[in-house]
Amino acid sequence: MATNYYEITLALAGVCQSAKLVEQFAQSGTANEEALKVSLHSLLQTAPQNTLEVYGGEEKNLSLGLGTLLNQLGGQAEDLTRYWLGLLALAGKLDKNPEAKSQLAQRLAYLPTQLAHYEIQSEQILSSLAAMYVEIISPLGTKIQVKGSPLYLQQLSMHNRIRACLLAGIRSAILWRQLGGSKWQLLFSRAKIAACAQQIYSSL
């Protein structure tokens, strides 16, 4: 099967978008609200027609993630690198754990019922998503250590936001794997991924 770098790049941008939101919340206590909404809604897309549909059907919905991905592929090593690579590693562990995958699918299937009563960015939903991350994803492997301002990292509501974003990142990382994404590509096909990301980003 030929590698579809367009699809893989979109999913990787989805991972980077979640990672960037984590960084924004941890450092400044706020994040890009539009990007957050797109990332959280990706958790509802369990049977998309194509990759772009996971992100609301428009490339511009991933502009934060595409910009972040380009910076990362350009060699900007920082905490952000640990976040998105950590998400890819945890998604790999989840992929090999049928019980955890089944648990997560069951919990996410209940999300639309909750959304009949609450907005996706409400404290109730964020708390619910954070619990899924803590109970199902965290035990699978090395925890992602989030760095930021103690002022924000001591707040429970901020913990919930960060963990909800990490869960959305896992969604994109699983998608990336399903599309044929691999660590080898990140080593040997960086130029192709970067060129594809640049092409999409420039057209926004």
PDB file of C-alpha atoms in Angstrom:
ATOM      1  CA  MET A   1       0.000   0.000   0.000  1.00  0.00           C
ATOM      2  CA  ALA A   2       1.398   3.385  -1.004  1.00  0.00           C
ATOM      3  CA  THR A   3       1.973   5.764   1.880  1.00  0.00           C
ATOM      4  CA  ASN A   4      -0.587   8.558   1.891  1.00  0.00           C
ATOM      5  CA  TYR A   5       1.458  11.413   3.301  1.00  0.00           C
ATOM      6  CA  TYR A   6      -1.463  13.841   3.130  1.00  0.00           C
ATOM      7  CA  GLU A   7      -3.584  11.731   5.514  1.00  0.00           C
ATOM      8  CA  ILE A   8      -0.624  10.909   7.771  1.00  0.00           C
ATOM      9  CA  THR A   9       0.330  14.592   7.966  1.00  0.00           C
ATOM     10  CA  LEU A  10      -3.223  15.584   8.972  1.00  0.00           C
ATOM     11  CA  ALA A  11      -3.270  13.014  11.785  1.00  0.00           C
ATOM     12  CA  LEU A  12       0.192  14.062  12.964  1.00  0.00           C
ATOM     13  CA  ALA A  13      -0.958  17.697  12.936  1.00  0.00           C
ATOM     14  CA  GLY A  14      -3.878  16.542  15.110  1.00  0.00           C
ATOM     15  CA  VAL A  15      -1.414  15.067  17.627  1.00  0.00           C
ATOM     16  CA  CYS A  16       0.687  18.259  17.575  1.00  0.00           C
ATOM     17  CA  GLN A  17      -2.402  20.434  17.980  1.00  0.00           C
ATOM     18  CA  SER A  18      -3.324  18.596  21.176  1.00  0.00           C
ATOM     19  CA  ALA A  19       0.271  18.848  22.416  1.00  0.00           C
ATOM     20  CA  LYS A  20       0.331  22.594  21.732  1.00  0.00           C
ATOM     21  CA  LEU A  21      -2.945  23.070  23.622  1.00  0.00           C
ATOM     22  CA  VAL A  22      -1.423  21.219  26.593  1.00  0.00           C
ATOM     23  CA  GLU A  23       1.570  23.568  26.487  1.00  0.00           C
ATOM     24  CA  GLN A  24      -0.662  26.651  26.242  1.00  0.00           C
ATOM     25  CA  PHE A  25      -2.817  25.630  29.214  1.00  0.00           C
ATOM     26  CA  ALA A  26       0.215  24.685  31.331  1.00  0.00           C
ATOM     27  CA  GLN A  27       2.108  27.894  30.633  1.00  0.00           C
ATOM     28  CA  SER A  28      -0.592  30.547  30.428  1.00  0.00           C
ATOM     29  CA  GLY A  29      -3.804  29.004  31.778  1.00  0.00           C
ATOM     30  CA  THR A  30      -5.648  29.604  28.482  1.00  0.00           C
ATOM     31  CA  ALA A  31      -5.522  28.025  25.035  1.00  0.00           C
ATOM     32  CA  ASN A  32      -6.778  28.523  21.489  1.00  0.00           C
ATOM     33  CA  GLU A  33     -10.523  27.902  21.982  1.00  0.00           C
ATOM     34  CA  GLU A  34     -11.288  27.054  18.342  1.00  0.00           C
ATOM     35  CA  ALA A  35      -8.439  24.543  18.160  1.00  0.00           C
ATOM     36  CA  LEU A  36      -9.559  23.078  21.493  1.00  0.00           C
ATOM     37  CA  LYS A  37     -13.099  22.576  20.232  1.00  0.00           C
ATOM     38  CA  VAL A  38     -11.828  20.817  17.081  1.00  0.00           C
ATOM     39  CA  SER A  39      -9.526  18.538  19.095  1.00  0.00           C
ATOM     40  CA  LEU A  40     -12.226  17.598  21.608  1.00  0.00           C
ATOM     41  CA  HIS A  41     -14.786  16.949  18.861  1.00  0.00           C
ATOM     42  CA  SER A  42     -12.345  14.536  17.199  1.00  0.00           C
ATOM     43  CA  LEU A  43     -13.109  12.147  20.074  1.00  0.00           C
ATOM     44  CA  LEU A  44     -16.686  11.839  18.784  1.00  0.00           C
ATOM     45  CA  GLN A  45     -15.629  10.784  15.282  1.00  0.00           C
ATOM     46  CA  THR A  46     -15.694   7.001  15.568  1.00  0.00           C
ATOM     47  CA  ALA A  47     -16.619   6.188  11.949  1.00  0.00           C
ATOM     48  CA  PRO A  48     -15.331   9.053   9.758  1.00  0.00           C
ATOM     49  CA  GLN A  49     -15.559   8.900   5.942  1.00  0.00           C
ATOM     50  CA  ASN A  50     -12.022  10.249   5.699  1.00  0.00           C
ATOM     51  CA  THR A  51      -9.250  11.695   7.849  1.00  0.00           C
ATOM     52  CA  LEU A  52     -10.249  15.332   7.418  1.00  0.00           C
ATOM     53  CA  GLU A  53     -13.755  14.574   8.729  1.00  0.00           C
ATOM     54  CA  VAL A  54     -12.214  13.758  12.123  1.00  0.00           C
ATOM     55  CA  TYR A  55     -11.269  17.448  12.317  1.00  0.00           C
ATOM     56  CA  GLY A  56     -14.536  18.972  11.166  1.00  0.00           C
ATOM     57  CA  GLY A  57     -13.911  18.549   7.431  1.00  0.00           C
ATOM     58  CA  GLU A  58     -11.697  21.612   6.942  1.00  0.00           C
ATOM     59  CA  GLU A  59      -7.912  21.893   6.810  1.00  0.00           C
ATOM     60  CA  LYS A  60      -7.999  25.275   8.571  1.00  0.00           C
ATOM     61  CA  ASN A  61      -9.260  23.536  11.706  1.00  0.00           C
ATOM     62  CA  LEU A  62      -5.749  22.097  12.050  1.00  0.00           C
ATOM     63  CA  SER A  63      -3.841  25.342  11.475  1.00  0.00           C
ATOM     64  CA  LEU A  64      -2.452  25.366  15.033  1.00  0.00           C
ATOM     65  CA  GLY A  65      -1.346  21.744  14.686  1.00  0.00           C
ATOM     66  CA  LEU A  66       0.173  22.214  11.222  1.00  0.00           C
ATOM     67  CA  GLY A  67       2.181  25.237  12.375  1.00  0.00           C
ATOM     68  CA  THR A  68       3.335  23.312  15.440  1.00  0.00           C
ATOM     69  CA  LEU A  69       4.278  20.266  13.342  1.00  0.00           C
ATOM     70  CA  LEU A  70       6.347  22.417  10.981  1.00  0.00           C
ATOM     71  CA  ASN A  71       8.208  23.965  13.920  1.00  0.00           C
ATOM     72  CA  GLN A  72       8.847  20.531  15.392  1.00  0.00           C
ATOM     73  CA  LEU A  73      10.103  19.010  12.144  1.00  0.00           C
ATOM     74  CA  GLY A  74      12.318  22.075  11.772  1.00  0.00           C
ATOM     75  CA  GLY A  75      14.157  20.953  14.882  1.00  0.00           C
ATOM     76  CA  GLN A  76      12.655  23.083  17.632  1.00  0.00           C
ATOM     77  CA  ALA A  77      13.285  20.705  20.524  1.00  0.00           C
ATOM     78  CA  GLU A  78      11.349  21.633  23.641  1.00  0.00           C
ATOM     79  CA  ASP A  79       8.822  20.208  26.099  1.00  0.00           C
ATOM     80  CA  LEU A  80       6.397  20.081  23.200  1.00  0.00           C
ATOM     81  CA  THR A  81       8.501  17.385  21.507  1.00  0.00           C
ATOM     82  CA  ARG A  82       8.155  15.175  24.583  1.00  0.00           C
ATOM     83  CA  TYR A  83       4.407  15.682  24.604  1.00  0.00           C
ATOM     84  CA  TRP A  84       3.635  14.597  21.058  1.00  0.00           C
ATOM     85  CA  LEU A  85       6.219  11.799  20.947  1.00  0.00           C
ATOM     86  CA  GLY A  86       4.855  10.625  24.302  1.00  0.00           C
ATOM     87  CA  LEU A  87       1.341  10.553  22.845  1.00  0.00           C
ATOM     88  CA  LEU A  88       2.540   8.453  19.884  1.00  0.00           C
ATOM     89  CA  ALA A  89       4.213   6.008  22.300  1.00  0.00           C
ATOM     90  CA  LEU A  90       1.100   5.729  24.513  1.00  0.00           C
ATOM     91  CA  ALA A  91      -1.101   5.184  21.439  1.00  0.00           C
ATOM     92  CA  GLY A  92       1.162   2.299  20.494  1.00  0.00           C
ATOM     93  CA  LYS A  93       0.634   0.764  23.945  1.00  0.00           C
ATOM     94  CA  LEU A  94      -3.135   1.300  23.684  1.00  0.00           C
ATOM     95  CA  ASP A  95      -3.192  -0.339  20.258  1.00  0.00           C
ATOM     96  CA  LYS A  96      -1.686  -3.497  21.761  1.00  0.00           C
ATOM     97  CA  ASN A  97      -4.117  -3.617  24.682  1.00  0.00           C
ATOM     98  CA  PRO A  98      -7.569  -4.827  23.507  1.00  0.00           C
ATOM     99  CA  GLU A  99      -9.070  -4.499  26.992  1.00  0.00           C
ATOM    100  CA  ALA A 100      -8.043  -0.843  27.336  1.00  0.00           C
ATOM    101  CA  LYS A 101      -9.233  -0.098  23.786  1.00  0.00           C
ATOM    102  CA  SER A 102     -12.614  -1.655  24.560  1.00  0.00           C
ATOM    103  CA  GLN A 103     -12.926   0.308  27.828  1.00  0.00           C
ATOM    104  CA  LEU A 104     -12.105   3.573  26.074  1.00  0.00           C
ATOM    105  CA  ALA A 105     -14.561   2.884  23.240  1.00  0.00           C
ATOM    106  CA  GLN A 106     -17.331   2.167  25.764  1.00  0.00           C
ATOM    107  CA  ARG A 107     -16.655   5.332  27.734  1.00  0.00           C
ATOM    108  CA  LEU A 108     -16.464   7.495  24.594  1.00  0.00           C
ATOM    109  CA  ALA A 109     -19.708   5.963  23.294  1.00  0.00           C
ATOM    110  CA  TYR A 110     -21.456   7.534  26.293  1.00  0.00           C
ATOM    111  CA  LEU A 111     -20.142  11.011  25.409  1.00  0.00           C
ATOM    112  CA  PRO A 112     -23.016  12.016  23.039  1.00  0.00           C
ATOM    113  CA  THR A 113     -25.487  11.323  25.880  1.00  0.00           C
ATOM    114  CA  GLN A 114     -23.590  13.744  28.124  1.00  0.00           C
ATOM    115  CA  LEU A 115     -23.389  16.287  25.302  1.00  0.00           C
ATOM    116  CA  ALA A 116     -27.184  16.426  25.223  1.00  0.00           C
ATOM    117  CA  HIS A 117     -26.888  18.237  28.566  1.00  0.00           C
ATOM    118  CA  TYR A 118     -23.474  19.935  28.501  1.00  0.00           C
ATOM    119  CA  GLU A 119     -21.207  21.767  26.061  1.00  0.00           C
ATOM    120  CA  ILE A 120     -18.059  19.871  25.053  1.00  0.00           C
ATOM    121  CA  GLN A 121     -15.890  22.529  26.725  1.00  0.00           C
ATOM    122  CA  SER A 122     -17.904  22.475  29.961  1.00  0.00           C
ATOM    123  CA  GLU A 123     -16.277  21.497  33.254  1.00  0.00           C
ATOM    124  CA  GLN A 124     -18.457  18.349  33.404  1.00  0.00           C
ATOM    125  CA  ILE A 125     -17.294  17.000  30.033  1.00  0.00           C
ATOM    126  CA  LEU A 126     -13.658  17.997  30.566  1.00  0.00           C
ATOM    127  CA  SER A 127     -13.718  16.227  33.941  1.00  0.00           C
ATOM    128  CA  SER A 128     -15.196  13.110  32.321  1.00  0.00           C
ATOM    129  CA  LEU A 129     -12.547  13.073  29.556  1.00  0.00           C
ATOM    130  CA  ALA A 130      -9.768  13.655  32.094  1.00  0.00           C
ATOM    131  CA  ALA A 131     -10.989  10.656  34.100  1.00  0.00           C
ATOM    132  CA  MET A 132     -10.823   8.462  30.986  1.00  0.00           C
ATOM    133  CA  TYR A 133      -7.247   9.545  30.428  1.00  0.00           C
ATOM    134  CA  VAL A 134      -6.201   8.917  34.048  1.00  0.00           C
ATOM    135  CA  GLU A 135      -7.974   5.561  34.384  1.00  0.00           C
ATOM    136  CA  ILE A 136      -7.346   4.027  30.945  1.00  0.00           C
ATOM    137  CA  ILE A 137      -4.387   5.716  29.240  1.00  0.00           C
ATOM    138  CA  SER A 138      -2.033   6.689  32.103  1.00  0.00           C
ATOM    139  CA  PRO A 139      -1.506   3.104  33.372  1.00  0.00           C
ATOM    140  CA  LEU A 140      -0.347   1.946  29.918  1.00  0.00           C
ATOM    141  CA  GLY A 141       3.141   3.457  29.950  1.00  0.00           C
ATOM    142  CA  THR A 142       5.447   6.279  30.927  1.00  0.00           C
ATOM    143  CA  LYS A 143       3.438   9.250  32.131  1.00  0.00           C
ATOM    144  CA  ILE A 144       3.764  12.486  30.169  1.00  0.00           C
ATOM    145  CA  GLN A 145       5.294  15.019  32.543  1.00  0.00           C
ATOM    146  CA  VAL A 146       3.713  18.391  31.822  1.00  0.00           C
ATOM    147  CA  LYS A 147       5.793  21.467  32.637  1.00  0.00           C
ATOM    148  CA  GLY A 148       4.366  24.924  33.165  1.00  0.00           C
ATOM    149  CA  SER A 149       3.420  27.551  35.707  1.00  0.00           C
ATOM    150  CA  PRO A 150       2.698  26.164  39.197  1.00  0.00           C
ATOM    151  CA  LEU A 151      -0.080  28.765  39.391  1.00  0.00           C
ATOM    152  CA  TYR A 152      -2.040  26.857  36.722  1.00  0.00           C
ATOM    153  CA  LEU A 153      -0.784  23.326  37.307  1.00  0.00           C
ATOM    154  CA  GLN A 154      -2.150  23.378  40.864  1.00  0.00           C
ATOM    155  CA  GLN A 155      -5.712  23.943  39.617  1.00  0.00           C
ATOM    156  CA  LEU A 156      -7.941  20.878  39.214  1.00  0.00           C
ATOM    157  CA  SER A 157      -9.810  22.509  36.325  1.00  0.00           C
ATOM    158  CA  MET A 158      -6.484  22.945  34.505  1.00  0.00           C
ATOM    159  CA  HIS A 159      -5.561  19.306  35.141  1.00  0.00           C
ATOM    160  CA  ASN A 160      -8.861  18.348  33.509  1.00  0.00           C
ATOM    161  CA  ARG A 161      -8.225  20.549  30.480  1.00  0.00           C
ATOM    162  CA  ILE A 162      -4.713  19.208  30.008  1.00  0.00           C
ATOM    163  CA  ARG A 163      -5.781  15.575  30.339  1.00  0.00           C
ATOM    164  CA  ALA A 164      -8.730  16.076  27.988  1.00  0.00           C
ATOM    165  CA  CYS A 165      -6.279  17.493  25.423  1.00  0.00           C
ATOM    166  CA  LEU A 166      -3.945  14.526  25.945  1.00  0.00           C
ATOM    167  CA  LEU A 167      -6.882  12.164  25.341  1.00  0.00           C
ATOM    168  CA  ALA A 168      -7.664  14.008  22.098  1.00  0.00           C
ATOM    169  CA  GLY A 169      -3.992  13.623  21.202  1.00  0.00           C
ATOM    170  CA  ILE A 170      -4.296   9.864  21.712  1.00  0.00           C
ATOM    171  CA  ARG A 171      -7.262   9.880  19.286  1.00  0.00           C
ATOM    172  CA  SER A 172      -5.105  11.484  16.599  1.00  0.00           C
ATOM    173  CA  ALA A 173      -2.135   9.236  17.402  1.00  0.00           C
ATOM    174  CA  ILE A 174      -4.283   6.108  17.001  1.00  0.00           C
ATOM    175  CA  LEU A 175      -5.561   7.510  13.693  1.00  0.00           C
ATOM    176  CA  TRP A 176      -1.957   8.155  12.619  1.00  0.00           C
ATOM    177  CA  ARG A 177      -1.108   4.502  13.302  1.00  0.00           C
ATOM    178  CA  GLN A 178      -4.223   3.290  11.442  1.00  0.00           C
ATOM    179  CA  LEU A 179      -3.159   5.324   8.403  1.00  0.00           C
ATOM    180  CA  GLY A 180       0.247   3.663   8.342  1.00  0.00           C
ATOM    181  CA  GLY A 181       2.145   6.252  10.373  1.00  0.00           C
ATOM    182  CA  SER A 182       5.377   4.965  11.916  1.00  0.00           C
ATOM    183  CA  LYS A 183       8.421   6.176  13.799  1.00  0.00           C
ATOM    184  CA  TRP A 184      10.537   5.222  10.787  1.00  0.00           C
ATOM    185  CA  GLN A 185       8.769   7.927   8.776  1.00  0.00           C
ATOM    186  CA  LEU A 186       9.649  10.485  11.441  1.00  0.00           C
ATOM    187  CA  LEU A 187      13.292   9.464  11.029  1.00  0.00           C
ATOM    188  CA  PHE A 188      13.565   8.924   7.283  1.00  0.00           C
ATOM    189  CA  SER A 189      10.618  10.761   5.677  1.00  0.00           C
ATOM    190  CA  ARG A 190      10.630  13.987   7.669  1.00  0.00           C
ATOM    191  CA  ALA A 191      11.192  16.034   4.504  1.00  0.00           C
ATOM    192  CA  LYS A 192       8.117  14.505   2.823  1.00  0.00           C
ATOM    193  CA  ILE A 193       5.932  15.109   5.872  1.00  0.00           C
ATOM    194  CA  ALA A 194       7.273  18.650   6.267  1.00  0.00           C
ATOM    195  CA  ALA A 195       6.683  19.426   2.574  1.00  0.00           C
ATOM    196  CA  CYS A 196       3.122  18.122   2.822  1.00  0.00           C
ATOM    197  CA  ALA A 197       2.458  20.100   6.026  1.00  0.00           C
ATOM    198  CA  GLN A 198       3.896  23.247   4.411  1.00  0.00           C
ATOM    199  CA  GLN A 199       1.725  22.810   1.326  1.00  0.00           C
ATOM    200  CA  ILE A 200      -1.449  22.479   3.399  1.00  0.00           C
ATOM    201  CA  TYR A 201      -0.444  25.276   5.795  1.00  0.00           C
ATOM    202  CA  SER A 202       0.389  27.692   2.959  1.00  0.00           C
ATOM    203  CA  SER A 203      -3.029  27.169   1.372  1.00  0.00           C
ATOM    204  CA  LEU A 204      -4.976  28.087   4.541  1.00  0.00           C
TER     205      LEU A 204
END
